[in-house]
PDB file of C-alpha atoms in Angstrom:
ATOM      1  CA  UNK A   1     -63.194 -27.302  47.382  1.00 47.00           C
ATOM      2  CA  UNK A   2     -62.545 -30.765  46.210  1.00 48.00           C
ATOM      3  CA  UNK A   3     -59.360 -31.184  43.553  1.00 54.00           C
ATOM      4  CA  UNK A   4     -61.297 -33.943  41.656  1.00 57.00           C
ATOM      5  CA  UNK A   5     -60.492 -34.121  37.947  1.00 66.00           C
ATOM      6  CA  UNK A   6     -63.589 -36.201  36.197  1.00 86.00           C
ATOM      7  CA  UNK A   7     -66.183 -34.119  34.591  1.00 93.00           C
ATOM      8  CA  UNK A   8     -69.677 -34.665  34.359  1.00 96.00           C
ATOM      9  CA  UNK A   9     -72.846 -33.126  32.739  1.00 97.00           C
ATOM     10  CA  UNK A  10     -75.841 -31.762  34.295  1.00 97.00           C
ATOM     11  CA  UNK A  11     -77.857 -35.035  32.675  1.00 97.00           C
ATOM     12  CA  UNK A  12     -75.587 -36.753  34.680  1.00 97.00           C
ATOM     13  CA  UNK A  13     -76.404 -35.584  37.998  1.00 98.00           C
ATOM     14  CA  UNK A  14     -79.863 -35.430  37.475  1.00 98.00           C
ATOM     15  CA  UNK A  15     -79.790 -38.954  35.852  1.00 98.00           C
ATOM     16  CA  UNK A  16     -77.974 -40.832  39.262  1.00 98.00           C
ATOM     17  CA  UNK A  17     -80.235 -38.720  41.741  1.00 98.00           C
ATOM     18  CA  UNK A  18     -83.194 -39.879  39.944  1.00 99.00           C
ATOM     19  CA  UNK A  19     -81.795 -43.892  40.655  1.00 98.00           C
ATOM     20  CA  UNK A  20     -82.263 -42.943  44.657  1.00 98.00           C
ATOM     21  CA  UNK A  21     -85.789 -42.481  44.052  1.00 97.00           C
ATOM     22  CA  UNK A  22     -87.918 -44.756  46.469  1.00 94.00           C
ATOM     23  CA  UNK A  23     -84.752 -44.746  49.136  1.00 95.00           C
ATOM     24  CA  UNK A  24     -86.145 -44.052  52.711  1.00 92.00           C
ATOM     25  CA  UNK A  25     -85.324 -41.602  54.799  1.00 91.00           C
ATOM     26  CA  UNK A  26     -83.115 -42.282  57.404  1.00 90.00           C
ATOM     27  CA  UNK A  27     -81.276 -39.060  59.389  1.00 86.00           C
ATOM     28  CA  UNK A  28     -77.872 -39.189  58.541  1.00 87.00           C
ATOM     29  CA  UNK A  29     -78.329 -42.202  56.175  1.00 89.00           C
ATOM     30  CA  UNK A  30     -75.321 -42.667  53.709  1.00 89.00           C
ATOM     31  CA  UNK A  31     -76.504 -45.789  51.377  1.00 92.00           C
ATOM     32  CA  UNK A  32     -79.613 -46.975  49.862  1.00 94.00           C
ATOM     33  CA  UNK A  33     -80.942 -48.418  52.876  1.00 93.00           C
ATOM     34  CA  UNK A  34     -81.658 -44.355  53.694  1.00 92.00           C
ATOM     35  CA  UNK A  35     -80.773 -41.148  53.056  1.00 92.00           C
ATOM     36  CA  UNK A  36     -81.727 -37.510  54.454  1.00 91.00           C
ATOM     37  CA  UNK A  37     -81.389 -34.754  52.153  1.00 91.00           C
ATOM     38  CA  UNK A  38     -77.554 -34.117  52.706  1.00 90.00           C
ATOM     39  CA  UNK A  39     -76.933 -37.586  52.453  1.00 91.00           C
ATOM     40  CA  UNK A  40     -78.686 -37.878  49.040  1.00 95.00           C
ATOM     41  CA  UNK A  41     -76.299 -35.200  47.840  1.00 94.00           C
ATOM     42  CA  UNK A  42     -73.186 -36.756  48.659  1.00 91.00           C
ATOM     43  CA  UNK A  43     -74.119 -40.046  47.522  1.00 93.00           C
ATOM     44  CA  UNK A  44     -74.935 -38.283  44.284  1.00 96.00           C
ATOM     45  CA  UNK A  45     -71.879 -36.851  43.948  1.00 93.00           C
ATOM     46  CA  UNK A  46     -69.727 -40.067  45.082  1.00 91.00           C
ATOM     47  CA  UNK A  47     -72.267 -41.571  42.517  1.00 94.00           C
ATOM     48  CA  UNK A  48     -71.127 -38.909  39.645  1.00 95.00           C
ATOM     49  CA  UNK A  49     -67.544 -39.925  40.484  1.00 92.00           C
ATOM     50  CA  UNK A  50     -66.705 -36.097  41.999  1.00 90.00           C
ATOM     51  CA  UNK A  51     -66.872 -36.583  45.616  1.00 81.00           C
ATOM     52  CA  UNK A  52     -64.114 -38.458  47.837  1.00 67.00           C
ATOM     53  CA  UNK A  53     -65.394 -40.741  50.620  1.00 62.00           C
ATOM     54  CA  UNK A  54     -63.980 -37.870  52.988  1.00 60.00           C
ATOM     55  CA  UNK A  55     -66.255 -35.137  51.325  1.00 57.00           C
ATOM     56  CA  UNK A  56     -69.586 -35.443  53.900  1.00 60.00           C
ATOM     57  CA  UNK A  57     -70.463 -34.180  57.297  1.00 64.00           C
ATOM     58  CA  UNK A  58     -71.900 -36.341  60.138  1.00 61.00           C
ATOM     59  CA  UNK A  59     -73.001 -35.538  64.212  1.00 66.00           C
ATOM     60  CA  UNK A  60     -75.203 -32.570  62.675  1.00 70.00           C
ATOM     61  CA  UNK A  61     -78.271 -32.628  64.051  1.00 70.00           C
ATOM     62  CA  UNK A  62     -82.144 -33.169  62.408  1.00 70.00           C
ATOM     63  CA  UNK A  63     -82.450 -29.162  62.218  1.00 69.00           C
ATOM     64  CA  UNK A  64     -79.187 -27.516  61.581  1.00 67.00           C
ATOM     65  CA  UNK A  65     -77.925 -24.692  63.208  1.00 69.00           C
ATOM     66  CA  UNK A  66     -75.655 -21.420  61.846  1.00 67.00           C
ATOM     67  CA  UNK A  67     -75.717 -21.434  58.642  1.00 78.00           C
ATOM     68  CA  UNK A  68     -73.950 -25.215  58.934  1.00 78.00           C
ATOM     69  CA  UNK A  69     -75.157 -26.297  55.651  1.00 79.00           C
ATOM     70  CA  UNK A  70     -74.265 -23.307  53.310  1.00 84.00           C
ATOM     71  CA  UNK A  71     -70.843 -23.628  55.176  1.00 83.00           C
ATOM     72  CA  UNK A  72     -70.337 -27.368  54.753  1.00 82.00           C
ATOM     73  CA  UNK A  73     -71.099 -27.277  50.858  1.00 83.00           C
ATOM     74  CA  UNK A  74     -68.428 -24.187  50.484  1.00 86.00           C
ATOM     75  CA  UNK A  75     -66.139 -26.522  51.055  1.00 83.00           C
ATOM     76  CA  UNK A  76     -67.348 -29.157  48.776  1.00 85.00           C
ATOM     77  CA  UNK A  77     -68.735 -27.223  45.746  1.00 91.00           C
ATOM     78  CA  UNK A  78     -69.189 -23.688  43.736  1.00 93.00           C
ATOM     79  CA  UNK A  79     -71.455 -21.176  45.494  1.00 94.00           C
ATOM     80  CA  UNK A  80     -73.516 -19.482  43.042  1.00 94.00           C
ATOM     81  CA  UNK A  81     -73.314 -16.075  43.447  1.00 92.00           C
ATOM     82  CA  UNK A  82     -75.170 -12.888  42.075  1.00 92.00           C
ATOM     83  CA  UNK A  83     -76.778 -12.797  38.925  1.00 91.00           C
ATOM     84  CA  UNK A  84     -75.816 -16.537  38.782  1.00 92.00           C
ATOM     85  CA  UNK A  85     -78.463 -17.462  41.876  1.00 92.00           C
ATOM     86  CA  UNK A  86     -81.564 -16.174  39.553  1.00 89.00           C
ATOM     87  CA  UNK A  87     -79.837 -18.901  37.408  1.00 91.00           C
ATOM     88  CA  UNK A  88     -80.939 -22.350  38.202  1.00 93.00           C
ATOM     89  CA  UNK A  89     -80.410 -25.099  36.181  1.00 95.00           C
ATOM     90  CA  UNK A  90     -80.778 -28.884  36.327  1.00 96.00           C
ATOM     91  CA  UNK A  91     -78.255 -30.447  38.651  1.00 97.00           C
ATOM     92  CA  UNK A  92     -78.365 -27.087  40.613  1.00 97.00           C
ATOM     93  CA  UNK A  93     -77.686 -28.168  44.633  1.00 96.00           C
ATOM     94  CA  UNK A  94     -80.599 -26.172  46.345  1.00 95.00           C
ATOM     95  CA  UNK A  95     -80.172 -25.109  50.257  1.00 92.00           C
ATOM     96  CA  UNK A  96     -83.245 -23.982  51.707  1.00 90.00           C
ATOM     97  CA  UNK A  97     -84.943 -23.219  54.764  1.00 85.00           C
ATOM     98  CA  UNK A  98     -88.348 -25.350  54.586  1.00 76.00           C
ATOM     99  CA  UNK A  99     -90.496 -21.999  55.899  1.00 74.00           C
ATOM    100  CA  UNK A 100     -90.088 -18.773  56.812  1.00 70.00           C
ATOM    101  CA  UNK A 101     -90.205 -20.362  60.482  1.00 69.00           C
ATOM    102  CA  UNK A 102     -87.125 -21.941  60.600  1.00 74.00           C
ATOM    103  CA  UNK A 103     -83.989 -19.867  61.130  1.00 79.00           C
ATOM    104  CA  UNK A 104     -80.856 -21.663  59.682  1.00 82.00           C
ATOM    105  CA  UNK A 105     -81.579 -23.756  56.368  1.00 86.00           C
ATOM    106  CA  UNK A 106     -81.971 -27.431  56.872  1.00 84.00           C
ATOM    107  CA  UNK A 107     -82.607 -29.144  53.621  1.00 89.00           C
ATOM    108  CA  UNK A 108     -81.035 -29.483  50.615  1.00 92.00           C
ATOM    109  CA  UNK A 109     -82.136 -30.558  47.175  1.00 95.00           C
ATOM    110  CA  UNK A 110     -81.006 -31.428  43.277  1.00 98.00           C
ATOM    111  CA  UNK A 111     -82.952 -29.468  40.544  1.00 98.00           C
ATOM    112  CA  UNK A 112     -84.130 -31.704  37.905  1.00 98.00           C
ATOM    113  CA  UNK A 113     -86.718 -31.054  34.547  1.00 97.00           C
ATOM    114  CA  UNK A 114     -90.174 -32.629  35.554  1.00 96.00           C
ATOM    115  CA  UNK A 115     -92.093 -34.025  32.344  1.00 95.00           C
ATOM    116  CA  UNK A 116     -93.839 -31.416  31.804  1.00 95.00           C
ATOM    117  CA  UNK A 117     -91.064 -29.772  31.174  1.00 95.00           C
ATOM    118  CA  UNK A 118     -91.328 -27.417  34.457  1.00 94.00           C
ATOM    119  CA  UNK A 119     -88.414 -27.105  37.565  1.00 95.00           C
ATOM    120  CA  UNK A 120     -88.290 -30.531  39.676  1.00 96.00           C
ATOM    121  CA  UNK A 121     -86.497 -31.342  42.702  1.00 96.00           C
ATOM    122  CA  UNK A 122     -85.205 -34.160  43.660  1.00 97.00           C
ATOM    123  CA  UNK A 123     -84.472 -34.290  47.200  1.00 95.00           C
ATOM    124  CA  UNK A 124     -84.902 -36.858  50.599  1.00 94.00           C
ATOM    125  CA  UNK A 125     -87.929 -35.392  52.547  1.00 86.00           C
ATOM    126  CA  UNK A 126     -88.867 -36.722  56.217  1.00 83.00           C
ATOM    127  CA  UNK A 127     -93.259 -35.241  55.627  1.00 69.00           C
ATOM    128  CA  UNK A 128     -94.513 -33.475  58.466  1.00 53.00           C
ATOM    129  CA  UNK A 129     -98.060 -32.594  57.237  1.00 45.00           C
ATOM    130  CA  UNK A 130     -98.285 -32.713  53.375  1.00 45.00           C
ATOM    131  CA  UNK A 131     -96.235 -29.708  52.827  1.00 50.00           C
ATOM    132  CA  UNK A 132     -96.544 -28.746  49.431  1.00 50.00           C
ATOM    133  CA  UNK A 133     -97.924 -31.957  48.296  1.00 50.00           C
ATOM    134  CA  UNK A 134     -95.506 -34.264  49.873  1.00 50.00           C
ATOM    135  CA  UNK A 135     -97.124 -37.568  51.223  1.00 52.00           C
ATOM    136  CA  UNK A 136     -94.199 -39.867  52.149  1.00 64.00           C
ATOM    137  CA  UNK A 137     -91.157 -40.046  53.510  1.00 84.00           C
ATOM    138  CA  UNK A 138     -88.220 -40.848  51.089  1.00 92.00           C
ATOM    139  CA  UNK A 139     -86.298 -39.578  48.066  1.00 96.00           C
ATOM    140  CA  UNK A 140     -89.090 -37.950  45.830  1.00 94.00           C
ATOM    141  CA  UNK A 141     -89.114 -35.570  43.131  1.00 95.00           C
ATOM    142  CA  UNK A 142     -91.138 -32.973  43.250  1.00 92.00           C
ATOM    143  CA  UNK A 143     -91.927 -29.804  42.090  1.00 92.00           C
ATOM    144  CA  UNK A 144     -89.650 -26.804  42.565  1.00 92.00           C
ATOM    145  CA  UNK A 145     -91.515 -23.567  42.560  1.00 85.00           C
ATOM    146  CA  UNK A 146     -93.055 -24.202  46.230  1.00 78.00           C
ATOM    147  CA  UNK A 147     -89.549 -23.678  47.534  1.00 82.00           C
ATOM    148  CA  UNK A 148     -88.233 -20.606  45.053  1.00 78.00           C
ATOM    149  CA  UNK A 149     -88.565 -18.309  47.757  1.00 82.00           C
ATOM    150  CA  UNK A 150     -87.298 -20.312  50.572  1.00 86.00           C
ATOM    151  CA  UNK A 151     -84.170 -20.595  48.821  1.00 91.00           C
ATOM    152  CA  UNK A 152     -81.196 -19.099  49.861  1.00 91.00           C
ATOM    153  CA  UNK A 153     -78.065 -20.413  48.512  1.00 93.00           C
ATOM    154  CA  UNK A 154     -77.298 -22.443  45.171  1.00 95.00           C
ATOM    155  CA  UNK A 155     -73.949 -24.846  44.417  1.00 95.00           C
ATOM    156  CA  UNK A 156     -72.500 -26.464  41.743  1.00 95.00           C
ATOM    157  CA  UNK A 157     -71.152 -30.485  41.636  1.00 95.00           C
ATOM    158  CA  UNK A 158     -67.003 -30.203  41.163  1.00 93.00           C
ATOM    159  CA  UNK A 159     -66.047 -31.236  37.745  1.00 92.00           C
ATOM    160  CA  UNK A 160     -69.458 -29.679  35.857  1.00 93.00           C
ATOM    161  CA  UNK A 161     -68.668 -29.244  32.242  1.00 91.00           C
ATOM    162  CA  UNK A 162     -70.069 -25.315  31.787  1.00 81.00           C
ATOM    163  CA  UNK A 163     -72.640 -24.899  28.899  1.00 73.00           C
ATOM    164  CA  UNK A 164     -72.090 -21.824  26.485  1.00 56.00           C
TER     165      UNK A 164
END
């Protein structure tokens, strides 16, 4: 895990992922000309001030394989674990596999608070179909309860100051 010393709020997160709204997507994208979901999440967290340069993974390809992206954010952030999973709060880094089809997971998202007060995610989605609403390509927030179930592992950003 990263030794980075700034500390940041959930707001925060949620706030600078919500200024990548509109970027395209691009596969392996890194700046605003595009992002894919794992890109979105490390800019984010350089964004936030908690990720070195260093902290991001490239030469993976469009669907990941073995478990590459639970992996790859072990090393960067704070697996949720147990009764903590059933926990999810804004600025929450989802990993998720898309459908029950799909073996490995291969996106990634940020929880955020829609206004009407319900889960959101904000996350870099390449459409294929209008999957669970989703009509474009780019960083879009969405709701979150479509993907609950495809869920399967849940990080924390480095340097998150803990609510009581």
């Amino acid at each position: 895990m990263s030794d980075v010393r700034r500390k940041v709020t959930r707001d925060q997160i949620v706030d600078c992922a919500r200024s990548w709204l509109g970027v395209i997507w691009r596969h392996q994208g890194r700046n605003r000309s595009g992002v894919d979901c794992g890109g979105l999440v490390a800019c984010v967290g350089q964004g936030i001030g908690v990720f070195p340069v260093e902290a991001d993974a490239f030469g993976y390809d469009r669907l990941p394989t073995l478990n590459l992206m639970v992996r790859t954010m072990s090393g960067w952030m704070r697996k949720k674990t147990g009764p903590e999973f059933d926990d999810r709060r804004l600025g929450d880094v989802v990993v998720m596999k898309p459908t029950n089809a799909y073996k490995w997971p291969s996106h990634l998202g940020i929880l955020s608070r829609l206004p009407s007060g319900e889960l959101g995610m904000i996350h870099s989605y390449n459409a294929v179909g209008t999957q669970f609403g989703v009509e474009k390509d780019g960083v879009i927030e969405t709701h979150y309860a479509g993907w609950w179930d495809n869920t399967v592992a849940l990080f924390e950003y480095p340097g998150l100051i803990r609510e009581e």
